[in-house]
Each structure stands twice: as C-alpha cells, then as structure tokens.
Short mmCIF file of C-alpha atoms and ligand atoms in Angstrom, two decimals:
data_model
loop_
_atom_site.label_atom_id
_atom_site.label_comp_id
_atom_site.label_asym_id
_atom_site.label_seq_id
_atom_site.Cartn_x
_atom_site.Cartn_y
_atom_site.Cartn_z
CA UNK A 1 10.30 -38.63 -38.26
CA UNK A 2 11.81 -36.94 -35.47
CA UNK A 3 12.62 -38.22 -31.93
CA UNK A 4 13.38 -34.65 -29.03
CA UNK A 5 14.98 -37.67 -27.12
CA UNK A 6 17.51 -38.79 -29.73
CA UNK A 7 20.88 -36.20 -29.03
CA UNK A 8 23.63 -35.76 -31.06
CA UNK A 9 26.91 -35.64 -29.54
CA UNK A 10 29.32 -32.96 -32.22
CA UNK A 11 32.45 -34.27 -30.84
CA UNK A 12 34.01 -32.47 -33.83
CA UNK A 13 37.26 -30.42 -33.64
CA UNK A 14 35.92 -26.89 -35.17
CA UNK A 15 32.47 -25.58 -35.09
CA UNK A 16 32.70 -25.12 -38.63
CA UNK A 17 32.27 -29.31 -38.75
CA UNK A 18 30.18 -29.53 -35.70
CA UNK A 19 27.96 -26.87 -37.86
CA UNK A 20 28.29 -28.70 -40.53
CA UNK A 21 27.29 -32.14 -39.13
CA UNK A 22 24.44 -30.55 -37.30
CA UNK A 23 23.14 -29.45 -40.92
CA UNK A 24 24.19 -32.58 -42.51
CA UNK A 25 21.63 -34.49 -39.72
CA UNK A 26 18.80 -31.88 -40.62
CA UNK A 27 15.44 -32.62 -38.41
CA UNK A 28 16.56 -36.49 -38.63
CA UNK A 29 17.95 -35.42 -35.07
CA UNK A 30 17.20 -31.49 -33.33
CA UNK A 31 18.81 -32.18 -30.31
CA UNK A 32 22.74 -31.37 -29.92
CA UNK A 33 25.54 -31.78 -27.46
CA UNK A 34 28.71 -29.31 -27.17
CA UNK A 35 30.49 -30.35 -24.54
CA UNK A 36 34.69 -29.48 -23.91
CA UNK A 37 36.19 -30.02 -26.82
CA UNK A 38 34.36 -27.31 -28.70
CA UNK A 39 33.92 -24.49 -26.03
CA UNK A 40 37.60 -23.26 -26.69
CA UNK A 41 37.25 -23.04 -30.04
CA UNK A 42 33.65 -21.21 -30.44
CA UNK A 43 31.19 -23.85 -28.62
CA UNK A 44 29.20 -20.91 -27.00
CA UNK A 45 28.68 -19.09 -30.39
CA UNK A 46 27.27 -22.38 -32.19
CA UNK A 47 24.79 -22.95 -29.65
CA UNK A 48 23.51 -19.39 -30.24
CA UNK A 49 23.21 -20.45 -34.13
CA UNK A 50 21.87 -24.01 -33.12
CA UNK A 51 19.07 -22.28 -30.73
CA UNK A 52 18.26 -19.98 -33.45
CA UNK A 53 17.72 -22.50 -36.01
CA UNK A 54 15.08 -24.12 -33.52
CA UNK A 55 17.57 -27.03 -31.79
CA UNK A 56 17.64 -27.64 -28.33
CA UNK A 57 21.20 -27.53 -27.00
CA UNK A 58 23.07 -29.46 -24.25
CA UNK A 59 26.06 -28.11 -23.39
CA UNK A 60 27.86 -30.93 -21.83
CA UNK A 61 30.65 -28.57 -19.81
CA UNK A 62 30.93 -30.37 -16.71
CA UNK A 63 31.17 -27.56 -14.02
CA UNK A 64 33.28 -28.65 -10.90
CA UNK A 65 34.72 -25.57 -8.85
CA UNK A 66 34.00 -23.85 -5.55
CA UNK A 67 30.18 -23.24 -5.40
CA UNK A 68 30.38 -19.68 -6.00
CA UNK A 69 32.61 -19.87 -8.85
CA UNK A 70 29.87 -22.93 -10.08
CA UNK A 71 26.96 -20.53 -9.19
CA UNK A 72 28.41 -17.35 -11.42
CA UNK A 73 29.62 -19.73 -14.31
CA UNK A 74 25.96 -21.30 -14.37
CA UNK A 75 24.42 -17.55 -14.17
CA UNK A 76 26.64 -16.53 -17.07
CA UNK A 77 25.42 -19.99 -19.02
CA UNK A 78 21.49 -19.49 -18.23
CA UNK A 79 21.76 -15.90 -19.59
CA UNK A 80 23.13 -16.38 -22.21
CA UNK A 81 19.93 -18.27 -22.83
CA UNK A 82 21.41 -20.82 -25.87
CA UNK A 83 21.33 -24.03 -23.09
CA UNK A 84 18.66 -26.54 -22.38
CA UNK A 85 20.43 -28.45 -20.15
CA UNK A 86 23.86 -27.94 -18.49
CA UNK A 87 26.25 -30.56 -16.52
CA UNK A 88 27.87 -30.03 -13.72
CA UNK A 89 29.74 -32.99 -11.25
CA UNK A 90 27.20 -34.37 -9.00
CA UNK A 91 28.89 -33.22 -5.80
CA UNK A 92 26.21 -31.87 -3.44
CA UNK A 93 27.94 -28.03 -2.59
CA UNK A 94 28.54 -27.81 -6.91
CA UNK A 95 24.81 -29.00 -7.79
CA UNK A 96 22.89 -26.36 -5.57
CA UNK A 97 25.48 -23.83 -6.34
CA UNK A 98 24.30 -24.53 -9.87
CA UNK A 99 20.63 -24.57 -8.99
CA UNK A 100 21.54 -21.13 -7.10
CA UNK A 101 22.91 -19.47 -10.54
CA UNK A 102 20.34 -21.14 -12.99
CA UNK A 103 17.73 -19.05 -10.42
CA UNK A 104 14.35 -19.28 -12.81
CA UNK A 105 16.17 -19.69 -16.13
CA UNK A 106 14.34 -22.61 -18.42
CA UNK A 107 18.15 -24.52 -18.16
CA UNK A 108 18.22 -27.31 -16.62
CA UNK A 109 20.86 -28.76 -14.82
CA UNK A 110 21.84 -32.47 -15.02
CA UNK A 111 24.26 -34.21 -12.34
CA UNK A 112 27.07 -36.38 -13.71
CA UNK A 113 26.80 -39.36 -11.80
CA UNK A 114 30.66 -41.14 -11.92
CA UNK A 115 32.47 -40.87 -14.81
CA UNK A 116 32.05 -43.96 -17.16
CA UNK A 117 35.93 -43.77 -17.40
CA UNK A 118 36.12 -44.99 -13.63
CA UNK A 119 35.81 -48.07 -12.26
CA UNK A 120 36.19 -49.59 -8.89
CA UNK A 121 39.71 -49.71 -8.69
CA UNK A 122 39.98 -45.67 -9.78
CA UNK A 123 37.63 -44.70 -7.27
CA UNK A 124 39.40 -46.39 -4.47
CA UNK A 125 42.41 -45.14 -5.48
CA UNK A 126 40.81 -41.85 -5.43
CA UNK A 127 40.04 -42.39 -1.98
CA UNK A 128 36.57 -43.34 -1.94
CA UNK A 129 34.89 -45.64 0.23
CA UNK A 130 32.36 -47.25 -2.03
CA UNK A 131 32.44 -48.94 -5.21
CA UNK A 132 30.88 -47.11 -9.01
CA UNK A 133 27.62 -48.03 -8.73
CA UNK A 134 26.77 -47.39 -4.77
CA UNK A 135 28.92 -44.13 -5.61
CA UNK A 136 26.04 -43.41 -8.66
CA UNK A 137 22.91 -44.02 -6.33
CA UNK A 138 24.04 -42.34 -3.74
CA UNK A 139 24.77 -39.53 -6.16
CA UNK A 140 21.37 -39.49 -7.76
CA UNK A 141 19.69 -38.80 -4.20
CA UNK A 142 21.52 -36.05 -3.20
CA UNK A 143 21.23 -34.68 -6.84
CA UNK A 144 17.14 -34.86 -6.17
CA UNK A 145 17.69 -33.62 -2.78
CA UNK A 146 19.31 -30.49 -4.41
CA UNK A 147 16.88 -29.96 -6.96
CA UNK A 148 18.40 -31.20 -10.04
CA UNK A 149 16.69 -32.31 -13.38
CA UNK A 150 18.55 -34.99 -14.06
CA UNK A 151 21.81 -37.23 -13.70
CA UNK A 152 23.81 -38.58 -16.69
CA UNK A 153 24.68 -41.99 -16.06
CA UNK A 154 25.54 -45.46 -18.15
CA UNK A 155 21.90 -46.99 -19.20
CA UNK A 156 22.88 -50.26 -17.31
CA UNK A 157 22.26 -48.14 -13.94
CA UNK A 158 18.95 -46.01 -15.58
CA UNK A 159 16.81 -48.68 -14.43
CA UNK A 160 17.55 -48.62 -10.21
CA UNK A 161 18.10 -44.72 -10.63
CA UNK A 162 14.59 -44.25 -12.76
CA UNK A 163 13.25 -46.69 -9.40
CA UNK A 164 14.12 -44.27 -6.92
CA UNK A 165 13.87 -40.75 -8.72
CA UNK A 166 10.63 -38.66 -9.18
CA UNK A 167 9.39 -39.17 -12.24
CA UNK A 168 10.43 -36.42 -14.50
CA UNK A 169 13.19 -37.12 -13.00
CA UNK A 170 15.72 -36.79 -16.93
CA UNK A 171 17.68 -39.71 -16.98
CA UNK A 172 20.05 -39.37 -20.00
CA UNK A 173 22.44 -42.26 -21.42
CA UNK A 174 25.81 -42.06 -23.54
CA UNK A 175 27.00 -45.36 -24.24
CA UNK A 176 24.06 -45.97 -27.11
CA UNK A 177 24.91 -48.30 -29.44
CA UNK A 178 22.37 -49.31 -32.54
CA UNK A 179 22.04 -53.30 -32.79
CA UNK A 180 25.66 -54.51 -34.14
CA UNK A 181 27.37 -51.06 -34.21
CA UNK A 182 30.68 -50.75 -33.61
CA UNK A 183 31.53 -50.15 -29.60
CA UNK A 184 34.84 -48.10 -29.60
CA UNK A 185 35.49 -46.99 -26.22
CA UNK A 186 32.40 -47.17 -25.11
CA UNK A 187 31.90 -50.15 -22.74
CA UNK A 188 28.86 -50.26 -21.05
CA UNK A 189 26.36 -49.83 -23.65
CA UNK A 190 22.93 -50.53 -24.82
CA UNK A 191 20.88 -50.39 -27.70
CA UNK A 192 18.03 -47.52 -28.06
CA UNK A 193 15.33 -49.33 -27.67
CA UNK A 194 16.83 -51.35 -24.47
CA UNK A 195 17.94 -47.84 -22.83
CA UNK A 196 14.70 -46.21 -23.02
CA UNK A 197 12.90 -49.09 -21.82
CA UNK A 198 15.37 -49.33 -18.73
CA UNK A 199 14.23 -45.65 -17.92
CA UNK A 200 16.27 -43.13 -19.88
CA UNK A 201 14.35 -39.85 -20.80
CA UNK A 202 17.07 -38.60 -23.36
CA UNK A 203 19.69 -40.91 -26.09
CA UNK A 204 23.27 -39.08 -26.29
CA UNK A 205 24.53 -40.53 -29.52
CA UNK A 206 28.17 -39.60 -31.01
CA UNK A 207 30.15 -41.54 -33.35
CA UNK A 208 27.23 -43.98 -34.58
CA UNK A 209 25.87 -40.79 -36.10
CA UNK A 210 28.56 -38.51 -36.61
CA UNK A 211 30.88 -41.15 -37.91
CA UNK A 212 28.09 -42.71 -40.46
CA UNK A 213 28.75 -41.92 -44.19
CA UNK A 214 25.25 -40.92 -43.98
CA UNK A 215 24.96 -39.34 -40.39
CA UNK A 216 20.63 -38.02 -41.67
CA UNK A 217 20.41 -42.13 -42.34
CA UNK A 218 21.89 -43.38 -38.99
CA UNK A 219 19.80 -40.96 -37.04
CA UNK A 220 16.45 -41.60 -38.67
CA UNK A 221 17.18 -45.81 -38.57
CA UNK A 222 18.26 -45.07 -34.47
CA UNK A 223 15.10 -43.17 -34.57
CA UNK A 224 13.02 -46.06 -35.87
CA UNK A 225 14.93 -47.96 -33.10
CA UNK A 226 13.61 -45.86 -30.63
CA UNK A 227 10.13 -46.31 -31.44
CA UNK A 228 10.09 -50.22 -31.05
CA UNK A 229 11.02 -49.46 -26.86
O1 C5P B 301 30.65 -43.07 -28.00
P1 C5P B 301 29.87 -41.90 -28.53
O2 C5P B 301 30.59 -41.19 -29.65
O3 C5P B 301 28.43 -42.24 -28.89
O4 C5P B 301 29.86 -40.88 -27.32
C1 C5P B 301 28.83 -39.98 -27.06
C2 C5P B 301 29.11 -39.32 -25.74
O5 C5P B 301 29.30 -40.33 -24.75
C3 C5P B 301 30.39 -38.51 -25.68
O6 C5P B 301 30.15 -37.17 -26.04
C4 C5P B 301 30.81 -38.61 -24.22
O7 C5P B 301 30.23 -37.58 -23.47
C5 C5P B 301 30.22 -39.92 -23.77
N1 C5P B 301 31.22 -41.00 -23.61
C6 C5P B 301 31.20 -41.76 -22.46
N2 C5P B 301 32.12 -42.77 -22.28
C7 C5P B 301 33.03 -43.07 -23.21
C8 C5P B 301 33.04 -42.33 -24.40
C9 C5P B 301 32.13 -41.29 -24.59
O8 C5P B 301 30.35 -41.53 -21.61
N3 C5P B 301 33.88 -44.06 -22.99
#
C-alpha cells in the first residue's frame, strides 16, 4: 500500500544515509524531500538516483534572491529534470521569477508561506505590519496570482488557504504527527488523517519515519492513517 501524498523528509547528514533511508522505506513511501542540509554535500546527485529509481522528488531549497538570480537558479533546477516540485519564499518578484525559469518544465513550484519558526513577535520585529497568519493568506493570493502550484504552510492554516485557492491548488503540510508521536520541535501539528481532511494535497513527514526503528513500518501504519481522512 502506497500513498503519492505521503513524503519523506531525508533530513540525514550524507546522501549515503539519506540513500540509505530512502531504500530502507522501499514503496512503503515514493515520495522524497532534499531540502538544505543535503545539497552541499551531493543533494542534486541523489535526486538524479531517486528519479531514476521511479520516486518523485521535492527539493525543498528555498530560493530567495533577486528575481533574475531566482529565475536562472530555477532554469538550472527544471533542467536538470530530477525535481517535482521546488520551493522558493513566497515573495511576489521571487515566485514569478521562478515561474519565469521553470518556463514549461513539469516542476512545479511551491510558495513558502511564513516560516513555522516565526511567530508574531519575529515578524514584527522584522518589520512587518501584520501578524503570521494574515502574513500566510495574504501570501497564498499573490502566490495564485503569480501562478504557483502550491504554498507550504502549517496544516492548522490548510483549511482557510484550501477555501480561497483554486482547487488543484497543492497545499502541502510539515508538522505531521501520527496519533501520540513524539512532537520535537514541531509545534503546530496534526495528525494525517486531520491534515488531509483540513485540505492538504501532500504529507511532509521527517523524524516519525526516519527516526522509527522500522522507518518501512511507520510509513505504511501513517499510510493506513491516511486512508481513514
Ligand atoms: O518534524 P519533521 O522531522 O517531521 O520535519 C519534517 C519537515 O518539516 C522538515 O524537513 C522541515 O522542512 C519542516 N519543519 C518545520 N518546522 C519545524 C521543524 C521542521 O516546518 N519546527
């Protein structure tokens, strides 16, 4: 039983474990997430081995530069052809710089929303005007308005952003947490089954899977999860 909306986060130091996780999870979960801390160290290279071996990849890299230096670094991503979807900061001159260099590539490009690591307080002292979850809305509409697939964002806010998107509009959730699993520093969570039915197209799961002394069990019982939304 497999679930394309369940991904796995390999928040691993070396792509030798991230490889080896990803094989350790086997079709349980075919859906997986590089993001930062594995680009340095070969994060590009594993998602051409992932892609081959049939996974879809995210490559959760965050882009946030001047537009044209967001609009080459997307180009360089989509042909390199080993992305599904790609992240930039959901800043409207970065987003349609990044819909500029995807230009008809299959990647698509997800907005991140506010970081889950801010809250009111941060923003403000960052100089905004409006509190985290105005901040998020008004995020989502000008990442529709610039032709994005998709925001990340906390699943407490996928059900007013799934309200006002289109609907294929990808809505995908960190901050998953199966039914009594351990929270860490996550701390506005859900469970599976809760997140989907709030709206959420895709599941990023990390350390409930990846930190599991069976990571092919935990996937396949946050699978079953998923199926009772
Ligand atoms: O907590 P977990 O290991 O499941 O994290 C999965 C993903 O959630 C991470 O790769 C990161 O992108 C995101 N995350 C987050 N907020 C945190 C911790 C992690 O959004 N506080």
């Amino acid at each position: 039983m497999t679930d394309p909306r369940l991904i796995t986060a390999l928040d691993l130091p070396s792509v030798v474990e991230a490889e080896a996780m990803a094989e350790a999870i086997g079709e349980a979960c075919v859906f997986h997430k590089i993001g930062l801390q594995l680009l340095p160290v070969g994060g590009m290279d594993l998602a051409h081995r992932l892609k081959a071996a049939g996974k879809s990849v995210f490559l959760d890299f965050k882009l946030h530069d001047i537009p044209a230096t967001v609009e080459k670094a997307t180009r360089s991503i989509a042909d390199a052809g080993v992305g599904d979807l790609l992240t930039v900061h959901a800043e409207p001159p970065v987003m349609r710089a990044a819909v500029e260099g995807r230009a008809r590539s299959d990647l698509k490009i997800l907005g991140v929303t506010v970081l889950t690591a801010y809250d009111d307080a941060m923003l403000a002292e960052m100089g905004y005007g409006c509190g985290a979850r105005e901040l998020v809305l008004r995020r989502v509409d000008q990442a529709v308005e610039a032709g994005l697939n998709g925001v990340v964002s906390s699943p407490l806010e996928a059900e007013a952003i799934r309200a006002r998107a289109p609907e294929d509009f990808l809505i995908v959730t960190p901050g998953v947490r199966p039914a009594g699993a351990a929270l860490g520093d996550q701390k506005r969570v859900a469970t599976p089954a809760d997140a989907l039915k709030a709206g959420a197209s895709h599941l990023v799961v990390g350390r409930p899977i990846t930190g599991a002394a069976d990571p092919k069990a935990a996937a396949q019982a946050i699978t079953a999860e998923m199926s009772r939304a």
